[in-house]
Short mmCIF file of C-alpha atoms in Angstrom, two decimals:
data_model
loop_
_atom_site.label_atom_id
_atom_site.label_comp_id
_atom_site.label_asym_id
_atom_site.label_seq_id
_atom_site.Cartn_x
_atom_site.Cartn_y
_atom_site.Cartn_z
CA MET A 1 -1.81 -12.44 -11.65
CA SER A 2 -3.09 -9.83 -14.00
CA ALA A 3 -0.33 -9.36 -16.57
CA GLU A 4 2.17 -11.34 -18.56
CA THR A 5 5.30 -12.20 -16.66
CA THR A 6 8.47 -10.61 -17.89
CA ALA A 7 11.40 -12.85 -18.67
CA PHE A 8 14.08 -10.17 -18.37
CA THR A 9 16.79 -10.92 -15.84
CA PHE A 10 18.21 -7.88 -14.09
CA PRO A 11 22.00 -7.48 -14.15
CA ALA A 12 23.80 -8.82 -11.10
CA ALA A 13 24.15 -6.08 -8.50
CA GLY A 14 27.38 -4.11 -8.67
CA LYS A 15 29.45 -2.81 -5.78
CA GLY A 16 30.65 0.62 -4.71
CA ALA A 17 30.55 3.21 -7.47
CA ALA A 18 29.16 0.72 -10.00
CA LEU A 19 26.14 0.28 -7.74
CA GLU A 20 25.79 3.82 -6.47
CA GLU A 21 26.99 6.17 -9.21
CA ASP A 22 26.04 4.37 -12.39
CA THR A 23 22.84 4.40 -14.42
CA ILE A 24 22.54 0.62 -14.66
CA LEU A 25 19.55 -0.80 -12.83
CA SER A 26 21.01 -3.73 -10.89
CA PRO A 27 18.68 -4.35 -7.93
CA ARG A 28 20.21 -5.93 -4.86
CA PHE A 29 17.55 -8.53 -4.09
CA ASP A 30 17.85 -10.05 -0.61
CA ALA A 31 18.17 -13.73 0.27
CA ASN A 32 14.45 -14.11 -0.44
CA GLY A 33 14.76 -12.36 -3.80
CA LEU A 34 13.07 -9.15 -2.63
CA VAL A 35 13.63 -5.42 -2.54
CA THR A 36 11.67 -3.14 -0.20
CA CYS A 37 9.17 -0.71 -1.68
CA VAL A 38 7.84 2.43 -0.01
CA ALA A 39 4.65 3.73 -1.62
CA VAL A 40 3.99 7.43 -1.12
CA ASP A 41 1.10 9.61 -2.29
CA ALA A 42 2.11 11.30 -5.54
CA GLY A 43 0.30 14.46 -4.53
CA THR A 44 1.10 14.96 -0.87
CA GLY A 45 4.19 12.78 -0.38
CA GLU A 46 2.53 11.00 2.56
CA VAL A 47 3.93 7.52 3.17
CA LEU A 48 1.08 5.12 2.45
CA MET A 49 2.55 1.65 2.88
CA LEU A 50 5.65 -0.50 2.79
CA ALA A 51 5.78 -3.75 0.85
CA HIS A 52 8.17 -5.93 -1.14
CA MET A 53 8.87 -6.66 -4.79
CA ASN A 54 10.57 -9.63 -6.37
CA ALA A 55 12.11 -9.30 -9.84
CA GLU A 56 8.81 -10.09 -11.52
CA ALA A 57 6.86 -7.57 -9.47
CA LEU A 58 9.46 -4.89 -10.16
CA ALA A 59 9.46 -5.63 -13.88
CA LEU A 60 5.65 -5.63 -14.08
CA THR A 61 5.43 -2.37 -12.17
CA MET A 62 7.93 -0.77 -14.58
CA GLU A 63 6.14 -2.15 -17.62
CA THR A 64 2.54 -1.46 -16.65
CA GLY A 65 2.90 1.57 -14.39
CA GLU A 66 0.63 -0.21 -11.89
CA ALA A 67 2.09 -1.32 -8.56
CA HIS A 68 2.77 -5.04 -8.26
CA TYR A 69 4.19 -6.60 -5.12
CA PHE A 70 5.27 -9.97 -3.81
CA SER A 71 3.38 -11.17 -0.75
CA ARG A 72 5.71 -12.72 1.77
CA SER A 73 2.80 -14.21 3.74
CA ARG A 74 1.11 -15.75 0.72
CA GLY A 75 4.28 -16.46 -1.28
CA LYS A 76 2.91 -14.98 -4.50
CA LEU A 77 2.86 -12.02 -6.80
CA TRP A 78 -0.08 -9.67 -6.49
CA LYS A 79 -1.27 -6.62 -8.30
CA LYS A 80 -2.22 -4.00 -5.76
CA GLY A 81 -5.97 -3.51 -5.80
CA GLU A 82 -6.86 -6.66 -7.70
CA THR A 83 -9.26 -7.66 -4.92
CA SER A 84 -10.15 -4.33 -3.36
CA GLY A 85 -10.00 -1.93 -6.30
CA HIS A 86 -7.38 0.10 -4.44
CA THR A 87 -4.94 0.16 -7.33
CA GLN A 88 -1.79 2.27 -7.39
CA LYS A 89 -0.93 4.14 -10.58
CA VAL A 90 2.81 4.78 -10.40
CA ARG A 91 3.82 8.28 -11.42
CA GLU A 92 7.49 8.02 -10.49
CA MET A 93 9.86 5.34 -9.23
CA LEU A 94 13.13 6.05 -7.43
CA ILE A 95 15.82 3.61 -6.32
CA ASP A 96 18.25 4.09 -3.46
CA CYS A 97 22.04 4.23 -3.32
CA ASP A 98 22.63 0.53 -2.82
CA GLN A 99 19.66 -0.50 -4.95
CA ASP A 100 17.83 -2.59 -2.37
CA ALA A 101 14.87 -0.25 -1.92
CA VAL A 102 12.54 1.70 -4.17
CA VAL A 103 10.12 4.55 -3.59
CA ILE A 104 7.03 4.75 -5.78
CA LYS A 105 4.88 7.86 -6.00
CA VAL A 106 1.35 6.68 -6.62
CA GLU A 107 -2.18 7.79 -7.31
CA MET A 108 -4.58 5.58 -5.40
CA GLY A 109 -7.67 4.09 -7.01
CA GLY A 110 -10.94 3.24 -5.27
CA THR A 111 -11.58 5.06 -2.01
CA GLY A 112 -7.92 6.11 -1.80
CA ALA A 113 -7.22 3.68 1.03
CA ALA A 114 -3.85 1.96 0.68
CA CYS A 115 -4.15 -0.01 3.93
CA HIS A 116 -6.00 -3.30 4.21
CA THR A 117 -7.66 -1.96 7.40
CA GLY A 118 -9.49 0.54 5.20
CA ARG A 119 -7.33 3.51 6.10
CA ARG A 120 -5.57 5.79 3.68
CA SER A 121 -2.11 5.00 5.11
CA CYS A 122 -0.84 1.98 7.00
CA PHE A 123 0.91 4.46 9.32
CA TYR A 124 -2.17 5.52 11.29
CA ARG A 125 -0.69 5.35 14.80
CA SER A 126 2.06 7.47 16.33
CA VAL A 127 4.70 6.30 18.77
CA PRO A 128 5.41 8.62 21.72
CA LEU A 129 8.82 10.28 21.89
CA GLY A 130 10.81 11.74 24.76
CA ALA A 131 10.69 8.82 27.17
CA ALA A 132 12.07 5.31 27.15
CA PRO A 133 9.46 2.70 26.25
CA SER A 134 7.70 1.21 29.27
CA ALA A 135 4.59 -0.74 30.17
CA ALA A 136 2.79 2.59 30.11
CA THR A 137 3.71 3.39 26.49
CA ARG A 138 0.64 3.90 24.33
CA LEU A 139 0.24 4.51 20.62
CA ALA A 140 -2.04 7.33 19.49
CA PHE A 141 -4.33 7.17 16.47
CA THR A 142 -3.63 9.91 13.93
CA GLY A 143 -7.24 10.36 12.84
CA ASP A 144 -6.82 8.44 9.56
CA THR A 145 -10.10 6.53 9.87
CA PRO A 146 -11.26 3.58 7.73
CA ARG A 147 -12.79 4.43 4.36
CA PHE A 148 -14.24 0.99 3.72
CA ASP A 149 -15.20 -2.14 5.64
CA PRO A 150 -12.46 -4.72 5.15
CA ALA A 151 -14.80 -7.60 6.01
CA ALA A 152 -17.14 -6.54 3.21
CA VAL A 153 -14.34 -6.25 0.66
CA TYR A 154 -12.15 -9.20 1.56
CA GLY A 155 -14.71 -11.42 3.28
CA LYS A 156 -14.82 -12.36 6.91
CA GLY A 157 -11.98 -14.55 8.13
CA HIS A 158 -9.62 -13.22 5.47
CA ASP A 159 -6.96 -11.02 6.97
CA GLY A 160 -7.08 -8.80 3.89
CA HIS A 161 -3.38 -8.23 4.08
CA ASP A 162 -1.46 -7.74 0.89
CA HIS A 163 -4.41 -6.81 -1.27
CA MET B 1 27.11 3.94 20.89
CA SER B 2 26.21 7.27 22.31
CA ALA B 3 23.55 6.57 24.89
CA GLU B 4 22.72 4.11 27.62
CA THR B 5 21.03 1.00 26.37
CA THR B 6 17.47 0.52 27.43
CA ALA B 7 16.56 -2.71 29.16
CA PHE B 8 12.84 -2.57 28.40
CA THR B 9 11.49 -5.59 26.52
CA PHE B 10 8.67 -4.81 24.12
CA PRO B 11 5.50 -6.89 24.47
CA ALA B 12 5.29 -9.90 22.16
CA ALA B 13 3.57 -8.91 18.92
CA GLY B 14 -0.17 -9.50 18.85
CA LYS B 15 -2.27 -10.72 15.94
CA GLY B 16 -5.23 -9.32 14.06
CA ALA B 17 -7.10 -6.59 15.92
CA ALA B 18 -4.73 -6.75 18.90
CA LEU B 19 -1.89 -5.84 16.56
CA GLU B 20 -3.73 -3.44 14.27
CA GLU B 21 -6.41 -1.70 16.30
CA ASP B 22 -4.89 -1.45 19.75
CA THR B 23 -2.66 1.18 21.32
CA ILE B 24 -0.07 -1.26 22.64
CA LEU B 25 3.32 -0.93 20.98
CA SER B 26 4.25 -4.54 20.17
CA PRO B 27 6.74 -4.39 17.29
CA ARG B 28 6.91 -7.40 14.99
CA PHE B 29 10.68 -7.81 14.75
CA ASP B 30 11.76 -10.11 11.92
CA ALA B 31 13.94 -13.23 12.21
CA ASN B 32 16.96 -10.93 12.60
CA GLY B 33 15.26 -8.88 15.29
CA LEU B 34 14.65 -5.87 13.06
CA VAL B 35 11.88 -3.58 11.93
CA THR B 36 12.20 -1.39 8.84
CA CYS B 37 12.43 2.38 9.25
CA VAL B 38 11.67 4.98 6.60
CA ALA B 39 13.12 8.40 7.39
CA VAL B 40 11.36 11.33 5.75
CA ASP B 41 12.07 15.04 5.91
CA ALA B 42 9.87 16.59 8.61
CA GLY B 43 9.40 19.71 6.50
CA THR B 44 8.87 18.46 2.96
CA GLY B 45 7.92 14.82 3.50
CA GLU B 46 10.63 13.73 1.05
CA VAL B 47 11.80 10.16 1.64
CA LEU B 48 15.43 10.43 2.73
CA MET B 49 16.55 6.89 3.51
CA LEU B 50 15.50 3.42 4.56
CA ALA B 51 17.23 1.58 7.38
CA HIS B 52 16.56 -0.91 10.16
CA MET B 53 16.08 -0.79 13.92
CA ASN B 54 16.47 -3.54 16.48
CA ALA B 55 14.70 -3.24 19.85
CA GLU B 56 17.57 -1.24 21.32
CA ALA B 57 17.70 1.21 18.41
CA LEU B 58 13.94 1.69 18.55
CA ALA B 59 14.01 2.27 22.32
CA LEU B 60 16.92 4.73 22.08
CA THR B 61 15.21 6.64 19.29
CA MET B 62 12.04 6.93 21.37
CA GLU B 63 13.97 7.96 24.47
CA THR B 64 16.41 10.44 22.95
CA GLY B 65 14.46 11.73 19.95
CA GLU B 66 17.59 11.14 17.87
CA ALA B 67 17.53 8.44 15.19
CA HIS B 68 19.39 5.25 16.06
CA TYR B 69 19.62 2.30 13.72
CA PHE B 70 21.04 -1.20 13.58
CA SER B 71 23.59 -1.76 10.84
CA ARG B 72 23.05 -5.08 9.14
CA SER B 73 26.41 -4.90 7.39
CA ARG B 74 28.37 -4.06 10.53
CA GLY B 75 26.17 -5.97 12.98
CA LYS B 76 25.94 -3.11 15.45
CA LEU B 77 23.87 -0.27 16.77
CA TRP B 78 24.69 3.20 15.44
CA LYS B 79 23.47 6.66 16.14
CA LYS B 80 22.82 8.41 12.84
CA GLY B 81 25.40 11.13 12.34
CA GLU B 82 27.86 9.96 14.98
CA THR B 83 30.63 9.94 12.36
CA SER B 84 29.39 12.44 9.81
CA GLY B 85 27.44 14.94 11.92
CA HIS B 86 24.34 14.21 9.84
CA THR B 87 22.13 13.56 12.81
CA GLN B 88 18.38 13.10 12.59
CA LYS B 89 16.17 14.84 15.16
CA VAL B 90 12.93 12.90 15.21
CA ARG B 91 9.82 15.08 15.25
CA GLU B 92 7.29 12.29 14.85
CA MET B 93 7.28 8.50 14.70
CA LEU B 94 4.52 6.43 13.14
CA ILE B 95 4.10 2.65 13.10
CA ASP B 96 2.23 0.63 10.52
CA CYS B 97 -0.76 -1.70 10.74
CA ASP B 98 1.18 -4.89 11.42
CA GLN B 99 3.89 -3.12 13.43
CA ASP B 100 6.90 -4.23 11.40
CA ALA B 101 7.76 -0.82 9.96
CA VAL B 102 8.05 2.72 11.27
CA VAL B 103 8.20 6.12 9.62
CA ILE B 104 10.19 8.85 11.31
CA LYS B 105 9.86 12.51 10.36
CA VAL B 106 13.26 14.07 10.90
CA GLU B 107 15.20 17.30 10.85
CA MET B 108 18.64 16.65 9.42
CA GLY B 109 21.78 18.00 11.05
CA GLY B 110 25.01 18.93 9.29
CA THR B 111 24.70 19.69 5.60
CA GLY B 112 21.26 18.08 5.50
CA ALA B 113 22.56 15.07 3.60
CA ALA B 114 21.02 11.80 4.80
CA CYS B 115 22.84 9.62 2.27
CA HIS B 116 26.37 8.33 2.78
CA THR B 117 27.14 9.39 -0.82
CA GLY B 118 26.74 13.00 0.32
CA ARG B 119 23.30 13.51 -1.17
CA ARG B 120 20.23 14.77 0.63
CA SER B 121 18.25 11.58 -0.10
CA CYS B 122 19.38 8.04 -0.87
CA PHE B 123 16.72 8.04 -3.60
CA TYR B 124 18.63 10.15 -6.13
CA ARG B 125 17.99 8.07 -9.24
CA SER B 126 14.72 7.40 -11.02
CA VAL B 127 13.68 4.17 -12.70
CA PRO B 128 12.00 4.53 -16.12
CA LEU B 129 8.35 3.51 -16.41
CA GLY B 130 6.21 2.47 -19.35
CA ALA B 131 8.41 -0.27 -20.78
CA ALA B 132 9.56 -3.65 -19.59
CA PRO B 133 13.11 -3.62 -18.23
CA SER B 134 15.73 -4.47 -20.84
CA ALA B 135 19.44 -4.16 -21.46
CA ALA B 136 18.73 -0.61 -22.60
CA THR B 137 17.12 0.43 -19.28
CA ARG B 138 18.92 3.37 -17.72
CA LEU B 139 18.45 5.15 -14.42
CA ALA B 140 18.30 8.95 -14.44
CA PHE B 141 19.82 11.17 -11.76
CA THR B 142 17.28 13.45 -10.11
CA GLY B 143 19.64 16.36 -9.58
CA ASP B 144 20.18 15.70 -5.86
CA THR B 145 23.93 16.29 -5.94
CA PRO B 146 26.45 15.54 -3.16
CA ARG B 147 26.73 18.13 -0.37
CA PHE B 148 29.93 16.75 1.10
CA ASP B 149 32.85 14.55 0.09
CA PRO B 150 32.29 11.10 1.60
CA ALA B 151 36.00 10.24 1.39
CA ALA B 152 36.84 13.31 3.49
CA VAL B 153 34.21 12.49 6.11
CA TYR B 154 34.47 8.73 6.37
CA GLY B 155 38.02 8.20 5.12
CA LYS B 156 39.04 6.55 1.89
CA GLY B 157 38.37 2.83 1.68
CA HIS B 158 35.45 3.06 4.07
CA ASP B 159 32.19 2.57 2.29
CA GLY B 160 30.55 5.11 4.59
CA HIS B 161 27.37 3.13 4.60
CA ASP B 162 25.22 3.17 7.70
CA HIS B 163 26.65 6.35 9.21
#
């Protein structure tokens, strides 16, 4: 963890108009205490990655303007880029109608790769449309090629996820 | 439901390189059988909404090129726009590194409003940055104002969510 934790407790989530039409931030955390976060490139709007925030990660992101997430696989808070240098400076944060998801518009640090595979975006494969899925269905790579070697950054044997 | 269900069973999700570097579509459905879907405007890239797909919704979206989702609150499949006319024609679908989230690039039908509140995007309020959250924290509306009257479309007393 790279910043002081924030003791503030968000208001309990409202319902209906109180949730959707008011200016009170009352996140609807799920059963695991998380909201979903979509990180998009502040310049191009490209979707870079999807991750989760608990109350602490949300508060730290608001306070510091640097993206913090909660790793479901590791069960802990992490500051994006703390291992890899691929930080995310948050230029804008939006919250959705029922306050269980946020969008952050970010400027990437390091090589600009948001994905732990070394690619700019985690969404580097397309799914074919126009036919029902079958055993013949194949994904296609978009051309977003790795910008760094994950094994060199995270170490071999580490899955690199959530960093 | 507006289309035949698809009987195809997706391959069990792989791990590591099989999941991340292969061209086999093997979605990592969560404990509730869902992947997360981010719908963005095919023209501008703006994030419109976040929803979920079960295997059937994913298969129907691939087959028909029209967005189908699974409503967690209603526990059923729905075709986006079946009530409101705000359909989503899918121009491109991308899947992420660990295959538990997809992005769809869509052309909106109807008034162009993806949100059940009548707004173009569900992300119509911004969260302030640069200070820790406090009792004084206030969301700000982005100016994305309603394009239709939800009560007229969905009926009064219906929350309109997930349509």
